[in-house]
Tab-separated table of C-alpha atoms and ligand atoms in Angstrom:
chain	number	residue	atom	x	y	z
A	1	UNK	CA	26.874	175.301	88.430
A	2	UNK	CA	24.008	174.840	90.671
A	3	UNK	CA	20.564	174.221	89.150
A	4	UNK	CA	19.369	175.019	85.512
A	5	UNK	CA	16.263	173.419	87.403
A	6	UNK	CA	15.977	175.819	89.753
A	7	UNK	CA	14.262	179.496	89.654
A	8	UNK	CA	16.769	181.725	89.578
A	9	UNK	CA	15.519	183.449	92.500
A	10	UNK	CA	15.508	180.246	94.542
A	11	UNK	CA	19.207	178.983	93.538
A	12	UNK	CA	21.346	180.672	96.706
A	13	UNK	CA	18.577	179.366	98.793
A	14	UNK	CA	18.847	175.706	97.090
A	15	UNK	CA	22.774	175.630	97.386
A	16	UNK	CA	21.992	176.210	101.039
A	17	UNK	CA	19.490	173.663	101.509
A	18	UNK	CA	22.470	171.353	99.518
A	19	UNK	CA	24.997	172.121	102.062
A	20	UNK	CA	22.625	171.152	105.161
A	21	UNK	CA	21.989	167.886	103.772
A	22	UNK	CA	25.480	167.233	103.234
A	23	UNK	CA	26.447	167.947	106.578
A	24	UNK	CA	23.502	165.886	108.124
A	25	UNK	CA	21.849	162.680	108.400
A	26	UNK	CA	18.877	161.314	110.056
A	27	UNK	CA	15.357	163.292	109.432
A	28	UNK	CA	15.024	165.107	106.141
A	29	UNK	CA	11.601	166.373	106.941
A	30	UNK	CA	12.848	168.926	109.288
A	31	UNK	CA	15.244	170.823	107.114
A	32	UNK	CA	13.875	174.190	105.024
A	33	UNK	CA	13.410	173.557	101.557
A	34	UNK	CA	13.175	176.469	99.156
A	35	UNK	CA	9.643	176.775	98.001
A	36	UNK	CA	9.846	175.301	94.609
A	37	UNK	CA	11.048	172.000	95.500
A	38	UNK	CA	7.923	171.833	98.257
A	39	UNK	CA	5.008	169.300	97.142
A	40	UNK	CA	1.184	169.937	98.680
A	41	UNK	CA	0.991	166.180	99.649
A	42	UNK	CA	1.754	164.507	102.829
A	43	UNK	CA	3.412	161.721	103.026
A	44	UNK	CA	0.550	159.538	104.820
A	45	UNK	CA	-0.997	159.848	101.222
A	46	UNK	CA	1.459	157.243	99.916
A	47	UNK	CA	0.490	154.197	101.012
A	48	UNK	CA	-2.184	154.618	98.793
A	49	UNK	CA	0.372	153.593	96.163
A	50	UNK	CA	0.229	149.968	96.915
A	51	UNK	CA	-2.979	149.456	95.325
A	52	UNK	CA	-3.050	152.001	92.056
A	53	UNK	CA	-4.102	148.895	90.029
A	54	UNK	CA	-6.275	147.216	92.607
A	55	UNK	CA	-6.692	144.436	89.873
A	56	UNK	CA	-3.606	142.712	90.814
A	57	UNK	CA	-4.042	142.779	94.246
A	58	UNK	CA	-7.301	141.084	94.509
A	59	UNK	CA	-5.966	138.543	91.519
A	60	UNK	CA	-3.802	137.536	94.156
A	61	UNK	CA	-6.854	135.684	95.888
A	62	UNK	CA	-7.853	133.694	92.449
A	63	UNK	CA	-4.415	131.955	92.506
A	64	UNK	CA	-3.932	127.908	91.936
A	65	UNK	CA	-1.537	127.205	93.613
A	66	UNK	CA	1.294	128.498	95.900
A	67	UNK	CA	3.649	128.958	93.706
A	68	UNK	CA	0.803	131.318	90.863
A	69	UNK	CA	-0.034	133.383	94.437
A	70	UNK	CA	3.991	133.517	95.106
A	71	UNK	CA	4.494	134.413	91.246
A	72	UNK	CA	0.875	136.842	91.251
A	73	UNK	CA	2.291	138.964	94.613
A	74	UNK	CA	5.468	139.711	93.165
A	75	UNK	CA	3.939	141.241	90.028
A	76	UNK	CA	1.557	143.004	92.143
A	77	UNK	CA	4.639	144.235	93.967
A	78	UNK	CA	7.064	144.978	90.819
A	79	UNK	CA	3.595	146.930	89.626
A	80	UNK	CA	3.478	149.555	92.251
A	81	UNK	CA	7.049	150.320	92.086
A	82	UNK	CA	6.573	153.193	88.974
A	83	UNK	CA	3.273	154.705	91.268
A	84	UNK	CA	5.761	154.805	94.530
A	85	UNK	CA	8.877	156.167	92.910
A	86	UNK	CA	8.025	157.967	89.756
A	87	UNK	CA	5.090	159.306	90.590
A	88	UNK	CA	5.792	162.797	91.604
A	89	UNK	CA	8.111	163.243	88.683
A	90	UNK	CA	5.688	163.056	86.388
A	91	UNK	CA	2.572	164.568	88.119
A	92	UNK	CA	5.184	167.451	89.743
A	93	UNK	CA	7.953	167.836	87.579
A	94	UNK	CA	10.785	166.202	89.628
A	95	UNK	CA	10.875	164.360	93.291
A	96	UNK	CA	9.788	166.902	95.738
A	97	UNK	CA	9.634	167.224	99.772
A	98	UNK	CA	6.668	165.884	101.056
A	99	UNK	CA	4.719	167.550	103.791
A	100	UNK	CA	5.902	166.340	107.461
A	101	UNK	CA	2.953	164.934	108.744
A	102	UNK	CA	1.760	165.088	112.383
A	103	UNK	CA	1.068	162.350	115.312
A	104	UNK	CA	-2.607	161.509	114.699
A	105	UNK	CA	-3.000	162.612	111.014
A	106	UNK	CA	-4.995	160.143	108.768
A	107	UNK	CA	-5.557	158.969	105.508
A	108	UNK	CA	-8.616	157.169	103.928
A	109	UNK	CA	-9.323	155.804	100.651
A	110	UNK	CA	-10.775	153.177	98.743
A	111	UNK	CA	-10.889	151.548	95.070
A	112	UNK	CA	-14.141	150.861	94.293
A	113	UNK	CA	-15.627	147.366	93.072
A	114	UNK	CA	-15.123	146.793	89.257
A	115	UNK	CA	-16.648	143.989	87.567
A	116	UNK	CA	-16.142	141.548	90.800
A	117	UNK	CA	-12.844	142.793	92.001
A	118	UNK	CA	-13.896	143.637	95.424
A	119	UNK	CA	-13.430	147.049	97.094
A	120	UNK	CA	-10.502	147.920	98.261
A	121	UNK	CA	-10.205	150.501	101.295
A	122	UNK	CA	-7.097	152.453	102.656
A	123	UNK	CA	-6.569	153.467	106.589
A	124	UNK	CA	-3.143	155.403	107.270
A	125	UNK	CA	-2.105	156.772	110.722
A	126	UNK	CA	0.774	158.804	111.264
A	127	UNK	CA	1.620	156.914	114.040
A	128	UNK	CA	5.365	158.707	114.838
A	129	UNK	CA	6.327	162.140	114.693
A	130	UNK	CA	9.584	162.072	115.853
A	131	UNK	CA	11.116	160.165	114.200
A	132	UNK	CA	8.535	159.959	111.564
A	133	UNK	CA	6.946	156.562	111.154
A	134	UNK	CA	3.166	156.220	108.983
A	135	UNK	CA	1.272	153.181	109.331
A	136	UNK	CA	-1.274	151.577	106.777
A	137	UNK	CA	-3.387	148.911	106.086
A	138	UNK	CA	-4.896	147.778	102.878
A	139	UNK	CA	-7.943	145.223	102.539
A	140	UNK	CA	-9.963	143.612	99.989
A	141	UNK	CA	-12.569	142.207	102.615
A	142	UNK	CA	-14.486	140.654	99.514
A	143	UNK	CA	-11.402	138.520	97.967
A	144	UNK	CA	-9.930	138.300	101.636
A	145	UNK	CA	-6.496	139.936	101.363
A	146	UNK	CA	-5.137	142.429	103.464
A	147	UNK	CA	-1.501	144.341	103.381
A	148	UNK	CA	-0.225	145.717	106.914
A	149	UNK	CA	2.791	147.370	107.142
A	150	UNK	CA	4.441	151.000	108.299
A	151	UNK	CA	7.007	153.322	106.669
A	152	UNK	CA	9.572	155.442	107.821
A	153	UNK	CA	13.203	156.649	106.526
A	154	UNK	CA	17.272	156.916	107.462
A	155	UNK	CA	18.412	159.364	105.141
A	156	UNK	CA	22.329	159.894	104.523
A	157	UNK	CA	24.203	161.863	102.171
A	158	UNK	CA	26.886	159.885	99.588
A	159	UNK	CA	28.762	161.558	96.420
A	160	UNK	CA	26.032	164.206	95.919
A	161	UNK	CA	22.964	161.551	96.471
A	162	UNK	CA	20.753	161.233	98.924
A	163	UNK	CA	20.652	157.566	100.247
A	164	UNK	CA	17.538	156.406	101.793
A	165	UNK	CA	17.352	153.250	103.985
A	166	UNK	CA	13.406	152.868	104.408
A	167	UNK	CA	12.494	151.084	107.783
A	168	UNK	CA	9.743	148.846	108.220
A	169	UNK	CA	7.877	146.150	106.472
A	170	UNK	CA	4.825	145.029	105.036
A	171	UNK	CA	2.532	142.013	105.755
A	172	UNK	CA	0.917	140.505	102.474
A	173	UNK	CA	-1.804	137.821	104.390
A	174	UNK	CA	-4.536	135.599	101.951
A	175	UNK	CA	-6.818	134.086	103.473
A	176	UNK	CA	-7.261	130.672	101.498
A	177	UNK	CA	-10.320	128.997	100.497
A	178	UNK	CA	-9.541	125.589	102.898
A	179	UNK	CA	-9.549	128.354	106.131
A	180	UNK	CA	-5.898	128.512	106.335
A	181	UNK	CA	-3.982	131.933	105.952
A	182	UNK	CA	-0.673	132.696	103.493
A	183	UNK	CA	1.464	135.179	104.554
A	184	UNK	CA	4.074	137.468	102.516
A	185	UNK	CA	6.958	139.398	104.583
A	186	UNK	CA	7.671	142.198	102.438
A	187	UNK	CA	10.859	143.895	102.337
A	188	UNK	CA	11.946	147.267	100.953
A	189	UNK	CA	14.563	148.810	98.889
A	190	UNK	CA	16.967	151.003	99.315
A	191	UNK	CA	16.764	154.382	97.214
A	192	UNK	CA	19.147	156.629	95.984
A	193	UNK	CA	18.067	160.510	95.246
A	194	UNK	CA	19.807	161.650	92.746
A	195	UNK	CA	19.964	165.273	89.899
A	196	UNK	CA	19.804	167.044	93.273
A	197	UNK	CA	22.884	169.443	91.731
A	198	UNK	CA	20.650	170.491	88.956
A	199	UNK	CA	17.013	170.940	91.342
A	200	UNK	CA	15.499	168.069	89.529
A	201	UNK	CA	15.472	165.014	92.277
A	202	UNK	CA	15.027	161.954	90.612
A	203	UNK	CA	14.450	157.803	92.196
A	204	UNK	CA	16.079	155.195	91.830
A	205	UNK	CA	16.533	151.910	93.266
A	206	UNK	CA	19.364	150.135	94.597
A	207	UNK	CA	20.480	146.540	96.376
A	208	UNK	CA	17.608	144.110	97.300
A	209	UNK	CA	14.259	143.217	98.711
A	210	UNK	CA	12.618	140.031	99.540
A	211	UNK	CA	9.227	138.374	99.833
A	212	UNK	CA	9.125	136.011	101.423
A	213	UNK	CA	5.735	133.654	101.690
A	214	UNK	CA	4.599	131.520	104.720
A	215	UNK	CA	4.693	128.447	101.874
A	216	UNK	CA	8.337	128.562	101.673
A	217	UNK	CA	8.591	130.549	97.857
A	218	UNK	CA	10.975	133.692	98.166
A	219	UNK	CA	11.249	136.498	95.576
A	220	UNK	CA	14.165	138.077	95.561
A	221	UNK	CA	14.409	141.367	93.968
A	222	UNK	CA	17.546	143.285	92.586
A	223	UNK	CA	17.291	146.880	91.247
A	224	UNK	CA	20.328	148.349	88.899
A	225	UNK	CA	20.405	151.710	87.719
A	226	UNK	CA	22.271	153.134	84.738
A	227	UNK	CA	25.181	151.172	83.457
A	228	UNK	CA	24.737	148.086	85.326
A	229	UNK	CA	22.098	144.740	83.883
A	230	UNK	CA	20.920	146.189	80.726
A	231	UNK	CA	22.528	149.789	81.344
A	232	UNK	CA	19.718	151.275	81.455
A	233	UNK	CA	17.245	153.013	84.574
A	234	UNK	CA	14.734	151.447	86.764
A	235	UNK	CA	16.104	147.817	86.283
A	236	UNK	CA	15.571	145.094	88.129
A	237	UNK	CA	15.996	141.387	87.719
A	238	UNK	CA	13.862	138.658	90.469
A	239	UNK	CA	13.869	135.347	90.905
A	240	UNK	CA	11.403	132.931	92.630
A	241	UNK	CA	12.485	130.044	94.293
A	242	UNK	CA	11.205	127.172	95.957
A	243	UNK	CA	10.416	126.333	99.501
A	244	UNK	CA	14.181	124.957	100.550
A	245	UNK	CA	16.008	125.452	97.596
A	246	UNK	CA	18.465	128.209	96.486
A	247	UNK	CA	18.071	127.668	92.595
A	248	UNK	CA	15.642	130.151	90.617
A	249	UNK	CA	12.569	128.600	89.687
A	250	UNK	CA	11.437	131.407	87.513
A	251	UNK	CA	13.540	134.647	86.680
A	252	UNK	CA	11.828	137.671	84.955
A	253	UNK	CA	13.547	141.165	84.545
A	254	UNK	CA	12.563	144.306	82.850
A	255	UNK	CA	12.248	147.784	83.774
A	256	UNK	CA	9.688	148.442	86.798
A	257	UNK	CA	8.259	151.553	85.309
A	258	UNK	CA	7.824	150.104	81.919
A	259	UNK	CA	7.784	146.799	81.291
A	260	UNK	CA	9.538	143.685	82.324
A	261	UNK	CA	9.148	139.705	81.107
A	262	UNK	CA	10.147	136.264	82.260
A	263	UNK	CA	13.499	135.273	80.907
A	264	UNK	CA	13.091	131.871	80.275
A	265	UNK	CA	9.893	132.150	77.843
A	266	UNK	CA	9.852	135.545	77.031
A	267	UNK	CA	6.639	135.904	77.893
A	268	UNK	CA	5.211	139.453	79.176
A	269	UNK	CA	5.208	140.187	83.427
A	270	UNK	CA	4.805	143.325	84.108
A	271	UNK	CA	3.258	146.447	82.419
A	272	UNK	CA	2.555	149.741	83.837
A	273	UNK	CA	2.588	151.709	80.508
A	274	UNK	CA	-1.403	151.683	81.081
A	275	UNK	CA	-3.307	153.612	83.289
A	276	UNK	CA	-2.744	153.562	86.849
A	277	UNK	CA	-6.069	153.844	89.545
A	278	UNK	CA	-5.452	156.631	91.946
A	279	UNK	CA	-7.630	156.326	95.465
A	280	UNK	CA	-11.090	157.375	95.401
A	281	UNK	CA	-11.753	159.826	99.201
A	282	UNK	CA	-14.559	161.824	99.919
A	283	UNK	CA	-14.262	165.496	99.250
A	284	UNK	CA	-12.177	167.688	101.666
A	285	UNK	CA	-15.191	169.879	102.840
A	286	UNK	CA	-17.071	166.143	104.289
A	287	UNK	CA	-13.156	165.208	106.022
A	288	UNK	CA	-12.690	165.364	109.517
A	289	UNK	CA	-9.651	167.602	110.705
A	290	UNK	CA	-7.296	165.222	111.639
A	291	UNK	CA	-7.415	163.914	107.745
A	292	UNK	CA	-4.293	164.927	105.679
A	293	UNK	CA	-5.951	166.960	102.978
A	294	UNK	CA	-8.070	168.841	105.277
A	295	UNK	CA	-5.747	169.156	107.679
A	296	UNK	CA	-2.957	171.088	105.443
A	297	UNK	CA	-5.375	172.129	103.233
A	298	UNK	CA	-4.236	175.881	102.988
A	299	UNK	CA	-0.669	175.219	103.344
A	300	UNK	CA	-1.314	172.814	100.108
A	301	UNK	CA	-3.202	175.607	98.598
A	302	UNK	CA	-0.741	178.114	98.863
A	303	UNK	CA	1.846	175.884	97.624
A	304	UNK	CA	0.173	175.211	94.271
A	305	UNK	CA	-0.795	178.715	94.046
A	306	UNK	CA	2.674	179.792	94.230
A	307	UNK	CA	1.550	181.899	97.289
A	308	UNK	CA	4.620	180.759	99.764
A	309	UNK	CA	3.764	183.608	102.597
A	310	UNK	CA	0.289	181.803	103.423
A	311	UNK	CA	1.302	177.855	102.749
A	312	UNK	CA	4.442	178.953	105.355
A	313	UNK	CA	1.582	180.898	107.744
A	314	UNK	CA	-0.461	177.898	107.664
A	315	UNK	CA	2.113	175.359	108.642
A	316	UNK	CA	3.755	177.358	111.573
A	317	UNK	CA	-0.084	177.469	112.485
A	318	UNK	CA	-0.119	173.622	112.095
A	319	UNK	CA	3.329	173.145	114.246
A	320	UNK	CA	2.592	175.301	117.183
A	321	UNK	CA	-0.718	173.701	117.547
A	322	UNK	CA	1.127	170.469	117.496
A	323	UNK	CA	3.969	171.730	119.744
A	324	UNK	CA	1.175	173.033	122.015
A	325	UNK	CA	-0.688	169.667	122.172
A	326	UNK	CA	2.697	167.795	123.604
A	327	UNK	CA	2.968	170.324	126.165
A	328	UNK	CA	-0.422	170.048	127.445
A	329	UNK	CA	0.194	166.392	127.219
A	330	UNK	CA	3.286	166.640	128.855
A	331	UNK	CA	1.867	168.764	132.063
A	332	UNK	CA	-1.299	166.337	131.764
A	333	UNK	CA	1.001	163.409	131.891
A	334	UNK	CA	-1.024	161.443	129.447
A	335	UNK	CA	0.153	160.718	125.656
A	336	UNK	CA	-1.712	160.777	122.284
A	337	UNK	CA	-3.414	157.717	121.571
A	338	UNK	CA	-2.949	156.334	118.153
A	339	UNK	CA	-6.880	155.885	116.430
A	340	UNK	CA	-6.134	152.428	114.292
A	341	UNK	CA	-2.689	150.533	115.393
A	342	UNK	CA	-1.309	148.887	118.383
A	343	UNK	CA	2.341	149.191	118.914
A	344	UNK	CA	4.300	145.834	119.204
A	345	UNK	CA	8.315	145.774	120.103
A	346	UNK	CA	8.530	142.507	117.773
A	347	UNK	CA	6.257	141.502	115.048
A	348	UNK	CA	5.953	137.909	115.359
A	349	UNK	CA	5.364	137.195	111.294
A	350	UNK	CA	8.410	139.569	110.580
A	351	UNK	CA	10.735	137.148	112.930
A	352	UNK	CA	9.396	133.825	111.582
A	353	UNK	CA	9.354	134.942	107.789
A	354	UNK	CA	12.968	136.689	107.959
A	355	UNK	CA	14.384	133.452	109.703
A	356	UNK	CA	13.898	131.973	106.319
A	357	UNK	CA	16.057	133.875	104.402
A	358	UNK	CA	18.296	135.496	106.869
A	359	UNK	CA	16.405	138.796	107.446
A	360	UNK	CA	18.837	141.787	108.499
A	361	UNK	CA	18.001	142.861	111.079
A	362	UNK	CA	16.425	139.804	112.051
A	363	UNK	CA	13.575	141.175	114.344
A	364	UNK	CA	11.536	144.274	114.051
A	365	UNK	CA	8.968	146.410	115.434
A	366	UNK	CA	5.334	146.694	113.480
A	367	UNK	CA	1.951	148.383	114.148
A	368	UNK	CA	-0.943	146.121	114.140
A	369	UNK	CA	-3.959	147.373	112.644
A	370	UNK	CA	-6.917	147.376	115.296
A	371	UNK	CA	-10.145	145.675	113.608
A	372	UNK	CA	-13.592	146.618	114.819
A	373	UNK	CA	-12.741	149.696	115.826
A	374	UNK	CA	-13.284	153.392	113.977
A	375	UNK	CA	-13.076	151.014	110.504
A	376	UNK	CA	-12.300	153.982	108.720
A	377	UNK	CA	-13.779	154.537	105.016
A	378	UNK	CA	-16.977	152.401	104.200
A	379	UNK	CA	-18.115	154.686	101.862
A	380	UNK	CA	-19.129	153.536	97.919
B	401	CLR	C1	7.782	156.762	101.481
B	401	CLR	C2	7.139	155.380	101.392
B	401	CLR	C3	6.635	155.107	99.987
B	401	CLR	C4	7.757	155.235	98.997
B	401	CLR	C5	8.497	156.545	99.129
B	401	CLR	C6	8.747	157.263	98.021
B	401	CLR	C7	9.491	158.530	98.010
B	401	CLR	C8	10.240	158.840	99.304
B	401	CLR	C9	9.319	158.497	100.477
B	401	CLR	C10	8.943	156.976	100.493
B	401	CLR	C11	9.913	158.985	101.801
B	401	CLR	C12	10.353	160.460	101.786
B	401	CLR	C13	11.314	160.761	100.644
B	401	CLR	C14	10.586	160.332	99.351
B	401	CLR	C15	11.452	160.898	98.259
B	401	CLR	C16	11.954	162.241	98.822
B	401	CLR	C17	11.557	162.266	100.307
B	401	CLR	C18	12.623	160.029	100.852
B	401	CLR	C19	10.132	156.114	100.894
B	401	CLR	C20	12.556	163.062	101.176
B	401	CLR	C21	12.155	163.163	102.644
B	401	CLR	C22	12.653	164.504	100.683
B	401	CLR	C23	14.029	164.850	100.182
B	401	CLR	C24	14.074	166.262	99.717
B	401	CLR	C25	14.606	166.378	98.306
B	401	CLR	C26	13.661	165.866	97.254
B	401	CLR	C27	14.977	167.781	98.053
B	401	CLR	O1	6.084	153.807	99.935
């Protein structure tokens, strides 16, 4: 029967929202959700999960040698994994919908300078509405490294799962100390949604992701849920290899939202059972409008206070202000201009990284992050 997870009020209204999935696929943002399964945070607040434990990004820059910065991004990478698909079960009780953001609405953050870590600052853009794309971009100015990349989603529906194909990419460039520049292609996973039945969405990971370094050394990441590897959750097994060869130079596995080791010598990888470093923004009253929390700032309210009438007020308020804004565009014939990134039909790094190990697709589009321009959070 549908949903011990779900207030009994809400469960006709949740079988509903079931049966529209099922018969759809493309953009899950736009479908009605029954209020309990709504979260209060957009989803241009989740890049910030790339860099909850800004530590191991900016170790990336101390690295020896290509293959320690090869071996340092990809525990980095494994690291953020419990932040991006965990998080909201354990700060919200179960996966949620995020809010749908609109064209134009930001994001900044930063992670503040520890004991000669660097800061760390955060610029998102929603830079698509329709379909919805967000675009980020991540730099430790002080230890040189920045992460570009942009998100969006293909969502499906598969033997009572959602199935999520997440489009884009992320580019991982260190700037070395001899002037030179490493790159990192970054691929993503696919992710499955599953305990949707019950009104208790849950993550996990399926198939494979890449990174793939400018050096030559490629990570290759598989994720295994129950019953498959060690038959448990959240597994995942990678293995590094060498510029030109096939054959696993290192191999660690583990569970991302735990911990996971390298085979060979046992020795620990990956941890996250410690505290994780959310982003540091100024308060919502000093925010400009266009910035997420501001910007949905009652609709969030009213959706932790339980007060559904208002959060579903405010957001109709938000949408036919949007919807309004295209129209006068429209008659205007201009368009919105994006604040931070430059559209490009082919991102040059994507196509020379992915020939390397056979990216599919083997070209992509990317938004470049505009320097010198509205630099976004400077603030300490
Ligand atoms: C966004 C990019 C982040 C990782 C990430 C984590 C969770 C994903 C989210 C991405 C995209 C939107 C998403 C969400 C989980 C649920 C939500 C797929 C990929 C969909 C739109 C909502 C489904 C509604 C059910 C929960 C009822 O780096």
């Amino acid at each position: 029967n549908v949903g011990e997870a779900v207030p009994s009020a809400q469960k006709s209204s949740w079988a509903t929202f079931l049966k529209s999935i099922a018969s759809f696929s493309g953009d899950l943002s736009s479908l009605t959700a029954p209020p309990f399964i709504l979260s209060p945070i957009s989803l241009t607040e989740f890049p910030a999960y790339w860099c909850e434990r800004p530590e191991l990004f900016s170790a990336i820059a101390d690295a020896q040698s290509n293959e320690e910065r090869s071996i340092l991004v990809l525990k980095w990478f494994i690291s953020t994994l419990k932040g991006q698909y965990t998080s909201r079960n354990e700060k919200l009780g179960s996966e949620k919908k995020p809010l749908n953001p609109v064209l134009g609405e930001l994001f900044y953050g930063y992670w503040p300078d520890v004991n000669g870590r660097g800061q760390t600052n955060l610029v998102v853009e929603q830079v698509s509405h329709h379909p919805p794309i967000t675009a980020y971009y991540i730099e430790n100015p002080q230890k040189g490294i920045s992460l570009q990349g942009h998100s969006a989603q293909k969502t499906s529906f598969s033997g009572g799962s959602i199935i999520v194909k997440q489009i884009g990419h992320a580019i991982l460039t260190v700037n070395l100390p001899n002037g030179e520049k490493e790159e990192f292609l970054i691929t993503l996973p696919r992710l499955r949604i599953d305990g949707l039945w019950y009104g208790s969405p849950y993550i996990e990971l399926s198939e494979t992701s890449y990174i793939q370094s400018s050096t030559g050394w490629l990570s290759t990441i598989e994720y295994k849920g129950k019953g498959y590897f060690s038959g448990k959750s959240h597994t995942f097994k990678a293995t590094l290899s060498r510029p030109g060869s096939t054959q696993a130079s290192q191999t660690y596995e583990g569970l991302w939202h735990e911990t996971s080791k390298n085979v060979r010598t046992g020795e620990l990888f990956t941890d996250v059972t410690t505290p994780k470093e959310e982003v540091t923004t100024v308060p919502v009253e000093e925010m400009d409008e266009w910035e997420s929390r501001r910007l949905w700032r009652w609709v969030a309210k009213g959706i932790r206070d339980g007060d559904f009438e208002t959060a579903s007020r405010e957001k109709s308020k938000i949408e036919n202000e949007q919807r309004q804004r295209r129209r006068d565009e429209q008659a205007a014939g201009t368009s919105w201009a994006l604040k931070h990134f430059d559209h490009i039909d082919s991102d040059p790094i994507f196509e020379h990284l992915g020939r390397l190990f056979k990216a599919n697709p083997p070209t992509e589009d990317t938004y470049v992050y505009r320097h010198n321009r509205n630099p976004g959070p400077e603030k300490a």
